[in-house]
Amino acid sequence: QSALTQPASVSGSPGQSITISCTGTSSDIEDYNYVSWYQQHPGKAPKLMIFEVSNRPSGVSHRFSGSKSANTASLTISGLQAEDEADYYCSSYTINTTPYVVFGGGTKLTVL
Amino acid sequence: QVQLVESGGGVVQPGRSLRLSCAASGFTFSTYGMHWVRQAPGKGLEWVAVISYDGSDKYYTDSVKGRFTISRDNSKNTLYLQTNSLRTEDTAVYYCARDQQWLVSGNDHWGQGTLVIVSS
């Protein structure tokens, strides 16, 4: 049950766009369109931002978008705002002998 | 509105047990799968376990298999995590989270978490 791979940190200035990558394997991201992304502010619970690769839950800003190519999923945040500064985690459905969920190690987004 | 409230955390010695609870309200609890996800201090999220809406299916991460048991009481709108043979590496904030669509669509609501510290 290996974790997905994310960059430890990314940064951008207000108004810019950034992309966070999430690399998995043929057993998870490549095989299934079941990638989710979460935002977590310090001391708070995670918040679902994207599900099934590119779907936004109700209430999530259109500035957040998701995509996937082969074994790598990506979260793009456009028009960066100060409140976007947070940790971001990807996750994917996967299956070995039984189904389970695997998370990425997390990416700290700093808005400069 | 959907609310998930965890309880039962605390300080416990290695090898001992704790039962965590998650009280749900604001939605039809008996129609949703539920997860436990943990986060060690200063670390990332780690998926722990999931249970189907009726309790018939349960899956665990390898590191807790045989030690942790997820269960639910739909008559009480409550999710549980029985944690046995606790290890120092189980120290974490434990979150319960609602499953949007059985394992594939992420967790759309989370509790505030309950802290478990395993220490002698």
CSV table of C-alpha atoms in Angstrom, one decimal:
chain,number,residue,atom,x,y,z
A,1,GLN,CA,0.0,0.0,0.0
A,2,SER,CA,2.4,2.7,-1.2
A,3,ALA,CA,1.5,6.4,-0.9
A,4,LEU,CA,0.9,8.6,-3.9
A,5,THR,CA,3.8,11.0,-4.7
A,6,GLN,CA,3.3,14.8,-4.4
A,7,PRO,CA,5.8,17.6,-4.3
A,8,ALA,CA,6.5,18.8,-0.8
A,9,SER,CA,5.8,22.4,-1.6
A,10,VAL,CA,4.7,24.8,-4.3
A,11,SER,CA,4.3,28.5,-4.3
A,12,GLY,CA,2.8,31.3,-6.4
A,13,SER,CA,1.9,34.9,-6.2
A,14,PRO,CA,-1.7,36.2,-5.9
A,15,GLY,CA,-3.5,36.0,-9.3
A,16,GLN,CA,-1.1,33.4,-10.7
A,17,SER,CA,-1.9,29.8,-11.4
A,18,ILE,CA,-0.2,26.8,-9.9
A,19,THR,CA,-0.4,23.0,-10.5
A,20,ILE,CA,0.1,20.3,-8.0
A,21,SER,CA,1.0,16.8,-9.3
A,22,CYS,CA,0.1,13.5,-7.8
A,23,THR,CA,1.9,10.4,-9.2
A,24,GLY,CA,0.7,6.9,-8.7
A,25,THR,CA,1.0,3.6,-10.4
A,26,SER,CA,-0.9,1.4,-12.8
A,27,SER,CA,-2.7,0.0,-9.8
A,28,ASP,CA,-4.4,3.2,-8.8
A,29,ILE,CA,-4.4,6.5,-10.7
A,30,GLU,CA,-3.7,5.0,-14.1
A,31,ASP,CA,-6.4,2.3,-13.8
A,32,TYR,CA,-9.2,4.3,-12.2
A,33,ASN,CA,-10.8,7.7,-12.6
A,34,TYR,CA,-11.3,7.9,-8.9
A,35,VAL,CA,-8.9,10.6,-7.8
A,36,SER,CA,-9.9,13.1,-5.1
A,37,TRP,CA,-8.2,16.3,-3.8
A,38,TYR,CA,-8.5,17.8,-0.4
A,39,GLN,CA,-7.5,21.2,1.1
A,40,GLN,CA,-6.5,21.4,4.7
A,41,HIS,CA,-5.8,24.6,6.6
A,42,PRO,CA,-3.8,24.3,9.8
A,43,GLY,CA,-5.7,22.8,12.7
A,44,LYS,CA,-8.7,22.1,10.5
A,45,ALA,CA,-10.3,19.1,9.0
A,46,PRO,CA,-9.7,18.4,5.3
A,47,LYS,CA,-12.2,19.7,2.8
A,48,LEU,CA,-13.0,17.9,-0.5
A,49,MET,CA,-12.2,20.1,-3.5
A,50,ILE,CA,-12.2,17.6,-6.4
A,51,PHE,CA,-13.6,14.1,-6.8
A,52,GLU,CA,-13.5,11.6,-9.7
A,53,VAL,CA,-10.5,13.4,-11.2
A,54,SER,CA,-12.2,16.6,-12.3
A,55,ASN,CA,-15.6,17.1,-10.5
A,56,ARG,CA,-16.1,20.0,-8.1
A,57,PRO,CA,-18.4,19.6,-5.1
A,58,SER,CA,-21.1,22.2,-4.7
A,59,GLY,CA,-19.7,25.3,-3.2
A,60,VAL,CA,-16.1,24.8,-4.4
A,61,SER,CA,-14.7,27.7,-6.4
A,62,HIS,CA,-14.3,27.2,-10.2
A,63,ARG,CA,-10.7,28.3,-9.7
A,64,PHE,CA,-10.0,24.8,-8.7
A,65,SER,CA,-9.8,22.1,-11.4
A,66,GLY,CA,-8.5,18.6,-11.7
A,67,SER,CA,-7.1,16.4,-14.5
A,68,LYS,CA,-5.3,13.2,-15.1
A,69,SER,CA,-2.8,11.8,-17.6
A,70,ALA,CA,-1.7,8.2,-17.4
A,71,ASN,CA,-0.5,7.6,-13.8
A,72,THR,CA,-0.4,11.3,-12.8
A,73,ALA,CA,-3.3,13.5,-11.5
A,74,SER,CA,-3.1,17.2,-11.2
A,75,LEU,CA,-4.8,19.9,-9.3
A,76,THR,CA,-4.7,23.4,-10.8
A,77,ILE,CA,-5.6,26.5,-8.9
A,78,SER,CA,-6.0,29.6,-11.0
A,79,GLY,CA,-6.2,33.2,-9.8
A,80,LEU,CA,-4.4,32.4,-6.6
A,81,GLN,CA,-5.8,34.0,-3.4
A,82,ALA,CA,-4.3,34.4,0.0
A,83,GLU,CA,-6.9,32.0,1.5
A,84,ASP,CA,-5.7,29.2,-0.9
A,85,GLU,CA,-2.6,28.8,1.3
A,86,ALA,CA,-3.0,25.4,2.8
A,87,ASP,CA,-1.9,21.8,2.5
A,88,TYR,CA,-3.3,19.8,-0.4
A,89,TYR,CA,-3.7,16.0,-0.5
A,90,CYS,CA,-4.6,13.7,-3.4
A,91,SER,CA,-6.2,10.3,-2.9
A,92,SER,CA,-7.1,7.4,-5.1
A,93,TYR,CA,-9.2,4.3,-5.0
A,94,THR,CA,-7.1,1.2,-5.5
A,95,ILE,CA,-7.4,-2.5,-5.1
A,96,ASN,CA,-5.0,-5.3,-4.2
A,97,THR,CA,-6.8,-8.3,-2.8
A,98,THR,CA,-9.3,-5.9,-1.3
A,99,PRO,CA,-10.2,-2.3,-2.2
A,100,TYR,CA,-8.7,0.6,-0.2
A,101,VAL,CA,-7.9,4.2,-0.4
A,102,VAL,CA,-4.4,5.7,-0.7
A,103,PHE,CA,-3.3,9.3,0.0
A,104,GLY,CA,-0.5,11.3,-1.3
A,105,GLY,CA,2.0,12.8,1.1
A,106,GLY,CA,0.6,16.3,0.8
A,107,THR,CA,1.8,19.5,-0.7
A,108,LYS,CA,2.2,22.8,1.1
A,109,LEU,CA,1.0,25.7,-1.0
A,110,THR,CA,2.4,29.1,-0.1
A,111,VAL,CA,0.9,32.2,-1.6
A,112,LEU,CA,3.7,34.7,-1.8
B,1,GLN,CA,-26.5,20.4,8.1
B,2,VAL,CA,-24.2,17.4,8.1
B,3,GLN,CA,-22.3,17.0,11.4
B,4,LEU,CA,-19.8,14.4,12.4
B,5,VAL,CA,-18.5,14.6,16.0
B,6,GLU,CA,-15.7,12.3,17.1
B,7,SER,CA,-14.9,11.4,20.7
B,8,GLY,CA,-13.0,8.8,22.7
B,9,GLY,CA,-9.5,9.9,22.1
B,10,GLY,CA,-6.9,10.3,24.9
B,11,VAL,CA,-3.6,9.2,26.2
B,12,VAL,CA,-3.1,5.4,26.4
B,13,GLN,CA,-0.1,3.2,27.0
B,14,PRO,CA,1.3,0.9,24.3
B,15,GLY,CA,-0.6,-2.3,24.1
B,16,ARG,CA,-3.8,-0.9,25.5
B,17,SER,CA,-7.1,-0.2,23.8
B,18,LEU,CA,-9.4,2.7,23.0
B,19,ARG,CA,-12.8,2.9,21.3
B,20,LEU,CA,-13.4,5.9,19.2
B,21,SER,CA,-16.9,7.1,18.3
B,22,CYS,CA,-18.3,9.3,15.7
B,23,ALA,CA,-21.8,10.7,16.2
B,24,ALA,CA,-23.5,11.6,12.9
B,25,SER,CA,-26.4,14.0,12.3
B,26,GLY,CA,-28.0,16.0,9.5
B,27,PHE,CA,-28.2,13.2,7.0
B,28,THR,CA,-29.5,9.6,6.7
B,29,PHE,CA,-26.6,7.9,8.3
B,30,SER,CA,-27.7,4.4,7.3
B,31,THR,CA,-27.4,5.1,3.6
B,32,TYR,CA,-23.7,6.1,3.6
B,33,GLY,CA,-20.4,4.3,3.9
B,34,MET,CA,-18.1,5.8,6.5
B,35,HIS,CA,-14.3,6.1,6.8
B,36,TRP,CA,-11.7,6.6,9.5
B,37,VAL,CA,-8.7,8.6,8.4
B,38,ARG,CA,-5.8,9.6,10.7
B,39,GLN,CA,-3.1,12.2,10.7
B,40,ALA,CA,0.0,11.8,12.9
B,41,PRO,CA,1.3,15.1,14.3
B,42,GLY,CA,2.9,17.2,11.6
B,43,LYS,CA,2.3,14.4,9.0
B,44,GLY,CA,0.0,13.7,6.1
B,45,LEU,CA,-3.4,12.0,5.9
B,46,GLU,CA,-3.5,8.2,6.2
B,47,TRP,CA,-6.6,6.2,5.3
B,48,VAL,CA,-7.4,3.7,8.1
B,49,ALA,CA,-10.7,1.9,7.3
B,50,VAL,CA,-14.0,2.0,5.6
B,51,ILE,CA,-17.4,0.4,6.4
B,52,SER,CA,-20.4,0.0,4.0
B,53,TYR,CA,-23.7,1.6,4.7
B,54,ASP,CA,-25.1,-1.6,6.3
B,55,GLY,CA,-21.9,-2.8,7.9
B,56,SER,CA,-21.5,-5.8,5.6
B,57,ASP,CA,-18.3,-4.7,4.0
B,58,LYS,CA,-15.2,-3.5,5.9
B,59,TYR,CA,-11.7,-2.8,4.6
B,60,TYR,CA,-8.5,-1.8,6.4
B,61,THR,CA,-5.1,-0.4,5.8
B,62,ASP,CA,-2.4,-3.1,6.2
B,63,SER,CA,-0.9,-1.6,9.3
B,64,VAL,CA,-4.1,-1.9,11.4
B,65,LYS,CA,-5.4,-5.2,10.2
B,66,GLY,CA,-6.0,-7.5,13.1
B,67,ARG,CA,-5.8,-4.7,15.6
B,68,PHE,CA,-8.5,-2.2,14.7
B,69,THR,CA,-12.2,-3.0,14.0
B,70,ILE,CA,-14.6,-0.6,12.3
B,71,SER,CA,-18.3,-0.9,13.1
B,72,ARG,CA,-21.5,1.1,13.1
B,73,ASP,CA,-24.8,1.3,14.9
B,74,ASN,CA,-27.3,2.7,12.5
B,75,SER,CA,-30.0,2.9,15.2
B,76,LYS,CA,-27.7,5.3,17.0
B,77,ASN,CA,-26.3,7.1,14.0
B,78,THR,CA,-22.8,6.3,15.3
B,79,LEU,CA,-19.6,5.0,13.8
B,80,TYR,CA,-16.9,3.3,15.9
B,81,LEU,CA,-13.3,2.3,15.7
B,82,GLN,CA,-12.1,-0.2,18.2
B,83,THR,CA,-8.3,0.2,18.5
B,84,ASN,CA,-6.5,-2.7,20.2
B,85,SER,CA,-2.8,-3.4,20.8
B,86,LEU,CA,-2.0,0.2,20.3
B,87,ARG,CA,1.5,1.2,19.2
B,88,THR,CA,3.3,4.6,19.5
B,89,GLU,CA,3.0,4.9,15.7
B,90,ASP,CA,-0.8,5.0,16.1
B,91,THR,CA,-0.5,8.4,17.7
B,92,ALA,CA,-2.6,10.7,15.5
B,93,VAL,CA,-5.7,12.7,15.1
B,94,TYR,CA,-8.4,10.3,14.0
B,95,TYR,CA,-11.1,11.8,11.7
B,96,CYS,CA,-14.4,10.1,10.7
B,97,ALA,CA,-15.5,11.1,7.2
B,98,ARG,CA,-18.6,10.4,5.1
B,99,ASP,CA,-18.1,8.4,1.9
B,100,GLN,CA,-19.7,10.2,-1.0
B,101,GLN,CA,-20.1,7.2,-3.2
B,102,TRP,CA,-18.6,3.8,-2.1
B,103,LEU,CA,-14.9,4.4,-2.2
B,104,VAL,CA,-14.7,6.2,-5.5
B,105,SER,CA,-15.9,9.8,-5.0
B,106,GLY,CA,-14.0,11.0,-1.9
B,107,ASN,CA,-15.1,12.1,1.5
B,108,ASP,CA,-17.5,15.0,1.4
B,109,HIS,CA,-17.9,15.7,5.1
B,110,TRP,CA,-15.4,15.3,7.9
B,111,GLY,CA,-15.5,15.6,11.7
B,112,GLN,CA,-13.1,17.8,13.7
B,113,GLY,CA,-11.0,14.8,14.8
B,114,THR,CA,-10.1,13.2,18.1
B,115,LEU,CA,-6.5,12.9,19.3
B,116,VAL,CA,-5.0,9.6,20.3
B,117,ILE,CA,-1.6,9.6,22.0
B,118,VAL,CA,0.1,6.3,22.6
B,119,SER,CA,2.8,6.8,25.1
B,120,SER,CA,4.3,5.1,28.1
